[in-house]
Short mmCIF file of C-alpha atoms and ligand atoms in Angstrom, two decimals:
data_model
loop_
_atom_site.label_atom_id
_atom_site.label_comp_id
_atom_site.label_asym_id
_atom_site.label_seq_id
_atom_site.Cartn_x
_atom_site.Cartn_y
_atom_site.Cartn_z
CA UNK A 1 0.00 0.00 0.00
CA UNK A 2 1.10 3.45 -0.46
CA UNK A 3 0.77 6.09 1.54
CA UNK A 4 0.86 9.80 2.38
CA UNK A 5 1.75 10.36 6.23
CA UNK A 6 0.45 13.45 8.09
CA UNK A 7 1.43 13.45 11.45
CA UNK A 8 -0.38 16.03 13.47
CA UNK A 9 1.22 17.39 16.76
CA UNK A 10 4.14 16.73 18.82
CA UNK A 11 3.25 12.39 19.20
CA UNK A 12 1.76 12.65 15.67
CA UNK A 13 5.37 14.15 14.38
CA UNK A 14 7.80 11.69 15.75
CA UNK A 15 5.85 9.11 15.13
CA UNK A 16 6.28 9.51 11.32
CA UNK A 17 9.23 10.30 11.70
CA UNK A 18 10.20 6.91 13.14
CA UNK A 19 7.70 5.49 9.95
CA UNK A 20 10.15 7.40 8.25
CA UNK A 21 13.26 6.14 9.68
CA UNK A 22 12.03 2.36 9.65
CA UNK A 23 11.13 2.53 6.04
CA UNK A 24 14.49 3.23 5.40
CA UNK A 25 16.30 0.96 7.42
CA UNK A 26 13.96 -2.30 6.32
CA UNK A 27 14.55 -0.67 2.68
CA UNK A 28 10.65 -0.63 2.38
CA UNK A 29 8.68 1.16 -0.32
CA UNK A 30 5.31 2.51 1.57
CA UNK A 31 5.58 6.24 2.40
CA UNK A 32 5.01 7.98 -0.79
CA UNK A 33 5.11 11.36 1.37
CA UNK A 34 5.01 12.48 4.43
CA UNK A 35 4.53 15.76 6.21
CA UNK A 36 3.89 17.36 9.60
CA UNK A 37 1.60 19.84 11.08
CA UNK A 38 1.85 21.32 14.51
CA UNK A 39 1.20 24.50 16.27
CA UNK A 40 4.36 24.62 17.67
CA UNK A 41 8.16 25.91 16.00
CA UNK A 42 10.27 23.70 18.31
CA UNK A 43 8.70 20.28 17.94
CA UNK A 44 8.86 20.80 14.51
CA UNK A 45 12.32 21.69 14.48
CA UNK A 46 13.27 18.09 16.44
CA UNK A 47 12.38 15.82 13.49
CA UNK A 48 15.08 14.01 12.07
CA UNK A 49 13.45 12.49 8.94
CA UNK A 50 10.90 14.74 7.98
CA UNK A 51 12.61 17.54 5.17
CA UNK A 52 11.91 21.35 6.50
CA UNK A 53 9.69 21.93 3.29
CA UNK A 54 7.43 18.72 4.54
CA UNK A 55 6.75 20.90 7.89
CA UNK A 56 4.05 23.34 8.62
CA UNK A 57 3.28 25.41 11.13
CA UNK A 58 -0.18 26.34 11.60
CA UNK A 59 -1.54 29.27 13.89
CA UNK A 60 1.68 30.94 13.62
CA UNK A 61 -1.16 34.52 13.49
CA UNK A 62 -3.16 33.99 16.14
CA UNK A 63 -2.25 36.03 19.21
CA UNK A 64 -3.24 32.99 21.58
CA UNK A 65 -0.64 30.46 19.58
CA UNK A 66 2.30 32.74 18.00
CA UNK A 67 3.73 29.28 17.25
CA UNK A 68 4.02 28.34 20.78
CA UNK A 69 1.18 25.64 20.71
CA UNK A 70 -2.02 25.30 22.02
CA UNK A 71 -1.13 24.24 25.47
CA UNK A 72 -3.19 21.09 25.47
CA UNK A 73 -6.36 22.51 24.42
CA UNK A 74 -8.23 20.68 22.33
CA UNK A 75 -10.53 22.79 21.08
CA UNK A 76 -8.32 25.65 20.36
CA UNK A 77 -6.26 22.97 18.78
CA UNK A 78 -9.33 22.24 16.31
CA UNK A 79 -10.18 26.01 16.00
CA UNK A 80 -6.74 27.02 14.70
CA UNK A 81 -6.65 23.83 12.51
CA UNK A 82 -10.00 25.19 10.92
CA UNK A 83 -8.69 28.72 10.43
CA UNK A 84 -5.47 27.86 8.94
CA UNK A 85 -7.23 25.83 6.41
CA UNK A 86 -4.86 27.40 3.47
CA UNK A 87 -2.04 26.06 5.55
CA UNK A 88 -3.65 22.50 5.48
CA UNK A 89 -4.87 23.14 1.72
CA UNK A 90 -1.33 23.89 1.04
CA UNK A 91 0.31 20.72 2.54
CA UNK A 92 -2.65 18.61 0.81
CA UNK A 93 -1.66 20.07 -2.17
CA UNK A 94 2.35 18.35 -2.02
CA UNK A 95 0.75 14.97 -2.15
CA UNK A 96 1.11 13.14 -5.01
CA UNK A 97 -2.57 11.66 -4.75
CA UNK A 98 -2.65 9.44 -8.12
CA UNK A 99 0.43 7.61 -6.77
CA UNK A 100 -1.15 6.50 -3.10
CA UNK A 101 -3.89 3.95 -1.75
CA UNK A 102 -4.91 5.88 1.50
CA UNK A 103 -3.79 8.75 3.61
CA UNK A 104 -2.42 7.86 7.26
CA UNK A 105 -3.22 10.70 9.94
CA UNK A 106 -1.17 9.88 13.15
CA UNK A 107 -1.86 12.03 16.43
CA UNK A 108 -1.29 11.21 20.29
CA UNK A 109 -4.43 12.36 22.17
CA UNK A 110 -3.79 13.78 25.40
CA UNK A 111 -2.60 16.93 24.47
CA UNK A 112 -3.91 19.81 22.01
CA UNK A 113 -2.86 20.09 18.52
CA UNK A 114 -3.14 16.61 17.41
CA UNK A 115 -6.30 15.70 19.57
CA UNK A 116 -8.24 18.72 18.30
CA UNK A 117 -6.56 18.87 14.74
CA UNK A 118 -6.05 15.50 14.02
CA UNK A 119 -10.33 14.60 13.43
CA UNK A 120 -10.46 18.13 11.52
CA UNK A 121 -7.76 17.30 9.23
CA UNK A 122 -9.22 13.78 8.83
CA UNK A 123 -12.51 15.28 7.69
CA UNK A 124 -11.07 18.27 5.42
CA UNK A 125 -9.35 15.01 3.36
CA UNK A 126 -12.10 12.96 2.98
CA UNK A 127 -14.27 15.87 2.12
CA UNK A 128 -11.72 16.72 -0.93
CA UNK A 129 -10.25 13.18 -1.73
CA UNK A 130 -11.72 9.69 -2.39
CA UNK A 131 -9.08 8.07 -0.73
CA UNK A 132 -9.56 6.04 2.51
CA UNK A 133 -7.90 8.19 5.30
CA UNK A 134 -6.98 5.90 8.05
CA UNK A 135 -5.84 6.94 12.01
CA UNK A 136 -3.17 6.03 14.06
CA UNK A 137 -3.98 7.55 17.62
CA UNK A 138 -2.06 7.12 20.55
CA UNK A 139 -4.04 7.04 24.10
CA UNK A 140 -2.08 8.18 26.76
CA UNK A 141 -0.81 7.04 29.76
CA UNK A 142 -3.37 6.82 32.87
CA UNK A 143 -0.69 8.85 35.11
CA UNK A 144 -1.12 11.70 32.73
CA UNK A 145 -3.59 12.80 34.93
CA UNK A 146 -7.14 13.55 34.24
CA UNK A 147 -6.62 16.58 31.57
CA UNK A 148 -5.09 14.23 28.84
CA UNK A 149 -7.54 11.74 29.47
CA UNK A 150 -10.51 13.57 28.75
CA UNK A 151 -8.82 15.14 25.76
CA UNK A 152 -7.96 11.64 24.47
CA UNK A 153 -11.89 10.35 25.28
CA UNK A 154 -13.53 13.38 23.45
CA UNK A 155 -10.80 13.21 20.64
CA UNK A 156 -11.27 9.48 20.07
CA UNK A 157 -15.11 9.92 19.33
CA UNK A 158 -13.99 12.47 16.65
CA UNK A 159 -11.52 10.86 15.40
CA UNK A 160 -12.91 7.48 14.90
CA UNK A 161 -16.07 9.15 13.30
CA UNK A 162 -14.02 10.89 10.65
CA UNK A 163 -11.79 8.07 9.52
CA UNK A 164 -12.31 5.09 7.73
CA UNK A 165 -11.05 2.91 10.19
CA UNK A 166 -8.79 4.10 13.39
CA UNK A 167 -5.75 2.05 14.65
CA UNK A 168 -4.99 2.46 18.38
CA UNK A 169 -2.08 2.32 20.50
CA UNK A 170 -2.07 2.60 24.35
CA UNK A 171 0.92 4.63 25.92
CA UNK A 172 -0.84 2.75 29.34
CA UNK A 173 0.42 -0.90 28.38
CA UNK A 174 3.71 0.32 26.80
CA UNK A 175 5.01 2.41 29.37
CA UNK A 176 8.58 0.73 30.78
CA UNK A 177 8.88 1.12 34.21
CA UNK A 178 12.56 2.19 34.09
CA UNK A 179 11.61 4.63 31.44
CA UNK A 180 12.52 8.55 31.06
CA UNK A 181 9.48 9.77 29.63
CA UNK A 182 11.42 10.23 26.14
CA UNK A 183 13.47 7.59 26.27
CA UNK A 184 10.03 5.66 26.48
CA UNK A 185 8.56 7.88 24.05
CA UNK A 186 11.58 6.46 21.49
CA UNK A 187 11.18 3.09 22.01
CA UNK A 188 7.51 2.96 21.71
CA UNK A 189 7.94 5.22 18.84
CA UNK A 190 9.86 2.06 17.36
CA UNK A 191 7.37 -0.89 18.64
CA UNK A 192 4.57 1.45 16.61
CA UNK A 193 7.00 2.13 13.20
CA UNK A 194 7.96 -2.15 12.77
CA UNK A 195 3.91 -3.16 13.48
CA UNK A 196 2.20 -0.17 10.99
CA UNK A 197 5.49 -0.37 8.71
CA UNK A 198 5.22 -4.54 8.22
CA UNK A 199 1.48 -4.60 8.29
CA UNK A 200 1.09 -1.61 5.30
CA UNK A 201 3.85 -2.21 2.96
CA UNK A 202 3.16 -5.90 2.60
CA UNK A 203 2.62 -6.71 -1.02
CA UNK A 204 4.76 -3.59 -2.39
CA UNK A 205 6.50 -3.71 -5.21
CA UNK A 206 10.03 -2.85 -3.82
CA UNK A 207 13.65 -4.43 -4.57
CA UNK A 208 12.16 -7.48 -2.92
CA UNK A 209 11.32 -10.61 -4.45
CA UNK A 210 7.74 -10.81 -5.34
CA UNK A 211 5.92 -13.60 -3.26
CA UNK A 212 3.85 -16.18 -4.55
CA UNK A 213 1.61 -15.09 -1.92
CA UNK A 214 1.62 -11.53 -2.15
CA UNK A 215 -1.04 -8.92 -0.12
CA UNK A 216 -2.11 -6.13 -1.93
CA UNK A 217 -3.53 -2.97 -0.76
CA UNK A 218 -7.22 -4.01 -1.12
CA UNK A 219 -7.08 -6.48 0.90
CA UNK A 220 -5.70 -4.14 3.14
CA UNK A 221 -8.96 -1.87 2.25
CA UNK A 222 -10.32 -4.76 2.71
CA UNK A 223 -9.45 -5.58 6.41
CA UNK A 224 -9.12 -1.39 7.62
CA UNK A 225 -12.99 -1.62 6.39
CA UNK A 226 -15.77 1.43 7.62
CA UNK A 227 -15.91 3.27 10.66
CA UNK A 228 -13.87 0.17 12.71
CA UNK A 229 -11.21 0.52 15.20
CA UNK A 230 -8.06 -1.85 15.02
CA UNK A 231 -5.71 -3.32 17.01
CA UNK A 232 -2.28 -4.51 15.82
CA UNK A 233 -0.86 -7.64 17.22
CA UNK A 234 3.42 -8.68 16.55
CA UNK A 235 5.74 -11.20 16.98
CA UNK A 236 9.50 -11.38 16.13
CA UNK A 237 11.88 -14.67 15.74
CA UNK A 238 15.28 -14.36 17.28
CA UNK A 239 17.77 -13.86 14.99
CA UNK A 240 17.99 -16.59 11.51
CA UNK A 241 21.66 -17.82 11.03
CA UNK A 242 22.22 -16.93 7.13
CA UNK A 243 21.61 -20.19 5.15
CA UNK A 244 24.45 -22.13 4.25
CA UNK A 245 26.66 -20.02 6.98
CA UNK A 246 28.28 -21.49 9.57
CA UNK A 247 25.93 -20.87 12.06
CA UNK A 248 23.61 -22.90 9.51
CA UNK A 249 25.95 -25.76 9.36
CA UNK A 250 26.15 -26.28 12.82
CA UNK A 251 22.03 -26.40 13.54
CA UNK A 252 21.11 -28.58 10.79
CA UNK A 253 20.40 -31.22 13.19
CA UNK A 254 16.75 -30.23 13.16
CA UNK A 255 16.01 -27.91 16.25
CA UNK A 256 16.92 -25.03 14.30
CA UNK A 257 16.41 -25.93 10.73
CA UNK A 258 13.81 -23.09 9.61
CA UNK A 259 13.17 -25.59 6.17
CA UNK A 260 11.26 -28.00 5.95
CA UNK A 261 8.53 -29.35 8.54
CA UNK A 262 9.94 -27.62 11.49
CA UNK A 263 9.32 -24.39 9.64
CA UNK A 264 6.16 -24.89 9.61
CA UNK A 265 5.61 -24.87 13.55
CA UNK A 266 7.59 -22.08 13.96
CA UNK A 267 5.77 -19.66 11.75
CA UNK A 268 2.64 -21.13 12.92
CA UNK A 269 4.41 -20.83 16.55
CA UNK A 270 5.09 -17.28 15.82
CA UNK A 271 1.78 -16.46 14.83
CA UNK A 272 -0.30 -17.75 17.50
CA UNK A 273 2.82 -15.75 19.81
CA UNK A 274 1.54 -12.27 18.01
CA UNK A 275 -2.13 -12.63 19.09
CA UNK A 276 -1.24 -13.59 22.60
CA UNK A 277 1.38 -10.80 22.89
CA UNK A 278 0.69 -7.67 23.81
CA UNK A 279 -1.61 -5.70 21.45
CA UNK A 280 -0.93 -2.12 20.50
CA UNK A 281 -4.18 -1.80 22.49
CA UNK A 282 -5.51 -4.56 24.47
CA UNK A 283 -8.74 -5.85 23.17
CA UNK A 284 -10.58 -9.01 23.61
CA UNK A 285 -9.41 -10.75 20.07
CA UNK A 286 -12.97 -12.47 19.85
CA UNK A 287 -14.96 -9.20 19.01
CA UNK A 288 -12.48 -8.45 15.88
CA UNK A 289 -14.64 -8.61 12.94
CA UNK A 290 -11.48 -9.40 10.53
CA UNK A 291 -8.48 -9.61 10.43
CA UNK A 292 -5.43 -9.99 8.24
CA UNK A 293 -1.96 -11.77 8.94
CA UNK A 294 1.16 -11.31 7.23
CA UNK A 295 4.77 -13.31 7.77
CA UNK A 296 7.55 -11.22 7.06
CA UNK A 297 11.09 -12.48 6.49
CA UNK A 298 14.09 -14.39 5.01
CA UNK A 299 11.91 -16.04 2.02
CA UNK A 300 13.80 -19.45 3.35
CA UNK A 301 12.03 -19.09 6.69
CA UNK A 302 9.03 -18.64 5.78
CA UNK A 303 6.49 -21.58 5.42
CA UNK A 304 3.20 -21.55 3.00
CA UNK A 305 2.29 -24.31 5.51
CA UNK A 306 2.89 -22.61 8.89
CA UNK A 307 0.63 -19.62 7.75
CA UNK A 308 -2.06 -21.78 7.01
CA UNK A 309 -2.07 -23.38 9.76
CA UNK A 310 -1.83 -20.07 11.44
CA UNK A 311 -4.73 -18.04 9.31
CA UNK A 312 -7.18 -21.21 10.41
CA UNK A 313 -6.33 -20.72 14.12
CA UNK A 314 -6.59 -17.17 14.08
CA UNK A 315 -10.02 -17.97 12.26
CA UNK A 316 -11.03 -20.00 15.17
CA UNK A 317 -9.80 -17.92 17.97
CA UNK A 318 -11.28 -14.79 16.70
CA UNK A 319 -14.69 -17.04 15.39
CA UNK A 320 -14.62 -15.22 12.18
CA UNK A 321 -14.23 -16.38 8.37
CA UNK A 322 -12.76 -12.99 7.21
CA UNK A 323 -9.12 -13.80 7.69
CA UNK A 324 -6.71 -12.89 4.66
CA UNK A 325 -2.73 -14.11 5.06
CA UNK A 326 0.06 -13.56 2.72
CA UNK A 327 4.09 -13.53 3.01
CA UNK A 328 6.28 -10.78 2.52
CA UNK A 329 9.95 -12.09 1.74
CA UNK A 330 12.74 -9.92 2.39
CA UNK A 331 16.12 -11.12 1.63
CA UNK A 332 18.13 -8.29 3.73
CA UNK A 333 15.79 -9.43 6.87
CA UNK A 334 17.50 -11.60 9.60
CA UNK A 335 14.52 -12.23 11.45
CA UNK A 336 11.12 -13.45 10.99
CA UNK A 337 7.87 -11.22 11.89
CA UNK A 338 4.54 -12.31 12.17
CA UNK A 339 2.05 -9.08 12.24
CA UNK A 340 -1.95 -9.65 12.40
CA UNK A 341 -4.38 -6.66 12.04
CA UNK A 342 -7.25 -7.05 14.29
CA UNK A 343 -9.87 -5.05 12.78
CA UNK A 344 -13.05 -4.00 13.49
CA UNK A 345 -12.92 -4.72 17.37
CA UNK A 346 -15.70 -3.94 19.74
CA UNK A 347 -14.84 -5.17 23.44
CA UNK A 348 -11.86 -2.43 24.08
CA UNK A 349 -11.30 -2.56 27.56
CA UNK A 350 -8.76 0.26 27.81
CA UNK A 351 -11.04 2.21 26.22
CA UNK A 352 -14.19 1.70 28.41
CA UNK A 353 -11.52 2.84 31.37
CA UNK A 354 -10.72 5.43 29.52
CA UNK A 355 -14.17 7.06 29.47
CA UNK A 356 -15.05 5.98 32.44
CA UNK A 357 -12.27 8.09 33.79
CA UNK A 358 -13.03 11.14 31.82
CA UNK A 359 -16.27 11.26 33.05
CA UNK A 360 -14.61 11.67 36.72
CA UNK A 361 -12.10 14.35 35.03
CA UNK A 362 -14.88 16.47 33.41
CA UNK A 363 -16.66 16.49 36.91
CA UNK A 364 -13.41 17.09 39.06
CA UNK A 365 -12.41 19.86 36.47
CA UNK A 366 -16.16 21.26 36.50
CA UNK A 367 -15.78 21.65 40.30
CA UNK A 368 -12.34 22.86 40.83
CA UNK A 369 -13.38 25.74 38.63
CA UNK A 370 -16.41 26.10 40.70
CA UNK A 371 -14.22 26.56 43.53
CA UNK A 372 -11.53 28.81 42.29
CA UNK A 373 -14.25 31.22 40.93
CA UNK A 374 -16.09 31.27 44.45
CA UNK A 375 -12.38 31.45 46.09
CA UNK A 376 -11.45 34.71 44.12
CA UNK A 377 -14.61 36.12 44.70
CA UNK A 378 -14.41 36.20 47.79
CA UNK A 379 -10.49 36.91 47.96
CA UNK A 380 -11.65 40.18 45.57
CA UNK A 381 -14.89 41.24 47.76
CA UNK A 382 -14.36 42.10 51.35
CA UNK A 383 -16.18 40.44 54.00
CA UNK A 384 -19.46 42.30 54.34
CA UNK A 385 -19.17 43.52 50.66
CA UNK A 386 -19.21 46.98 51.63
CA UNK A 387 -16.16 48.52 49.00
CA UNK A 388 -17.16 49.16 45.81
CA UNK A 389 -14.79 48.42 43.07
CA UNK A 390 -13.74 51.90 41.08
P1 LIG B 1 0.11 17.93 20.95
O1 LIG B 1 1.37 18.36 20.28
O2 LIG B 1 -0.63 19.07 21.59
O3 LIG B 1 -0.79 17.14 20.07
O4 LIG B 1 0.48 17.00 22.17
P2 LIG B 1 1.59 15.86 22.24
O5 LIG B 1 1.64 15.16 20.95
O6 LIG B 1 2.87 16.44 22.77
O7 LIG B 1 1.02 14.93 23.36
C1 LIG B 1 -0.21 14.25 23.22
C2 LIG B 1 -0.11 12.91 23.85
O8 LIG B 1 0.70 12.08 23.04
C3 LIG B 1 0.52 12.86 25.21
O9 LIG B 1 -0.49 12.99 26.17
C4 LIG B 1 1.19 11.51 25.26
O10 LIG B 1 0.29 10.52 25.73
C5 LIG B 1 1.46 11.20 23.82
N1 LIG B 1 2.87 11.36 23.37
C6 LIG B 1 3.61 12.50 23.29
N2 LIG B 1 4.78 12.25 22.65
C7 LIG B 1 4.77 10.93 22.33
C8 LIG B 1 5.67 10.06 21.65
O11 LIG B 1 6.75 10.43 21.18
N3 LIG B 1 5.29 8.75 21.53
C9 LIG B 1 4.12 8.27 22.01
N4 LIG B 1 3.86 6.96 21.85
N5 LIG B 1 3.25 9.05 22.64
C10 LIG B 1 3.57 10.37 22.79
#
């Protein structure tokens, strides 16, 4: 599939960036362009990957912004996105639409920018282009505290209402527990780049050899069908001695041939590993409406069999017949990947929680500004309200 990357915000930013950076280092063909927006100068000016003249800065005229952000405001996030509309118009207009299957609009939701902007933008594309826009949105961290996670609950009703199908990742089940917030940040950043990089360019015609068994980006369409939400399951094999190497020579005994038989029952192996793996969000696997599986790899590791054997147990774990599978050989790969799309899920626990725990921000937030107007008040009126103000 190709693809035209807008990542809105700070989260939305580095995140293609990383899509960026993983692209090139798998020598993948997917990202036909991609660009930034934000409201803010200096995490534009971080990106790595991202050329200058891919970057825009939107609000840069509005006295509340000035190209400082929005401060985690959501709706002045989605406000500035609407007035800058020649700004958006503008980057819409570097995409080279007759040469990609689907946009990709990737924004972390606790904050401002990306949480207000990110649905606007989604619904200013598909008003102008026929092209399925898709959504990668980060949910953040519980111990954000209770601001983020009533941006991220309102934003995620937006969001998934104006894409075609939204593909979530939860910040709450990533987060390392010896983690610097952006050390974190980078190595999530990574986990999210392999899963949406392997998953999406599956099937493209690149420098690699063409499989027998080959995706291609409608049955990607396919899978990312209609207002769904998705969940993106992964598995990596430890590292394949080269065939014929020395390493080789020395396994052939069997436990570690990857031809043949055994092959078979590790891709399958590695397959039913990604579905019981952590998810980039957490959702009960049974309540996916489809789903699609790809094996990525050394094209000697990877077995016809062993998928098949893995698409019909996916089939009966998730209880549904709409599972496509295909291989995606890559001769520079010294590792196998199994990735499976989970689309279309309904039971989201993480999200329930979510809400759930917006509802108690909202009301927490609805009081404390109760208070602090009824606080300065009084601290402004004297006790028997006798001075008048001049
Ligand atoms: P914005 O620029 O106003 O959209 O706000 P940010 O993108 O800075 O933050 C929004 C949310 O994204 C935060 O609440 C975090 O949960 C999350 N976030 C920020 N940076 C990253 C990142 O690099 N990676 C990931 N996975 N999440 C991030």
């Amino acid at each position: 599939m190709k693809l035209a990357v807008i990542g809105f915000g700070n989260a939305g930013g580095k995140i293609t960036d990383k899509l960026l950076w993983y692209e090139q280092k798998t020598n993948r063909d997917l990202i036909k362009t991609a660009l930034s927006v934000n409201t803010a100068r200096v995490d534009l000016a971080r990106l790595e990957h991202l050329p200058e003249e891919h970057q825009f800065l939107i609000g840069q005229t509005d006295s509340r912004v000035k190209g400082h952000g929005v401060g985690a405001d959501p709706e002045l996030g989605a406000e500035i996105t609407e007035m800058d509309r020649h700004e958006i118009d503008r980057a819409l207009d570097t995409v080279p639409v007759y040469d990609i299957d689907a946009f990709l609009v990737v924004a972390g939701l606790g904050g401002g920018t990306g949480s207000g902007g990110a649905p606007r933008l989604a619904e200013q594309i598909r008003e102008q282009y026929d092209e399925p826009v898709y959504g990668l949105a980060v949910l953040p961290s519980r111990d954000e505290g209770g601001r983020a996670v009533l941006n991220a609950a309102r934003s995620f009703r937006t969001f998934a209402d104006s894409t075609t199908n939204l593909i979530l990742f939860d910040n709450d089940v990533w987060r390392g527990s010896g983690d610097t917030v952006e050390g974190g940040y980078d190595r999530t950043n990574e986990e999210i780049a392999k899963r949406v990089v392997t998953l999406l360019s599956a099937g493209e015609i690149d420098d690699s050899p063409v499989s027998e068994n080959a995706m291609d980006s409608s049955d990607i369409r396919r899978t990312l069908s209609e207002n769904g939400v998705s969940t993106i399951a992964y598995a990596e094999s430890d590292r394949i001695p080269e065939q014929g190497g020395f390493l080789s020579s020395l396994r052939s005994n069997g436990t570690h041939d990857w031809n043949g038989a055994d092959s078979a029952t590790k891709v399958n192996g590695l397959i039913r590993q990604a579905v019981q793996s952590r998810l980039t969000c957490p959702a009960d696997i049974d309540s996916a409406e489809r789903s699609l599986l790809i094996v990525s790899g050394p094209g000697e590791a990877i077995s016809r069999k062993g998928i098949e054997s893995g698409r019909r147990w996916i089939e009966q774990t998730t209880e549904s017949v709409e599972v496509l599978s295909g291989d995606d050989p890559r001769p520079d790969a010294d590792t196998l990947s199994a990735v499976v799309l989970l689309s279309n899920v309904t039971d989201i626990p993480s999200i329930d929680q979510l809400q759930e725990q917006a509802v108690e921000a909202k009301e927490n937030i609805e009081k404390q500004e109760e208070v602090r107007k009824e606080e300065t008040e009084e601290l402004l009126t004297d006790d028997d309200d006798v001075l008048d103000p001049i």
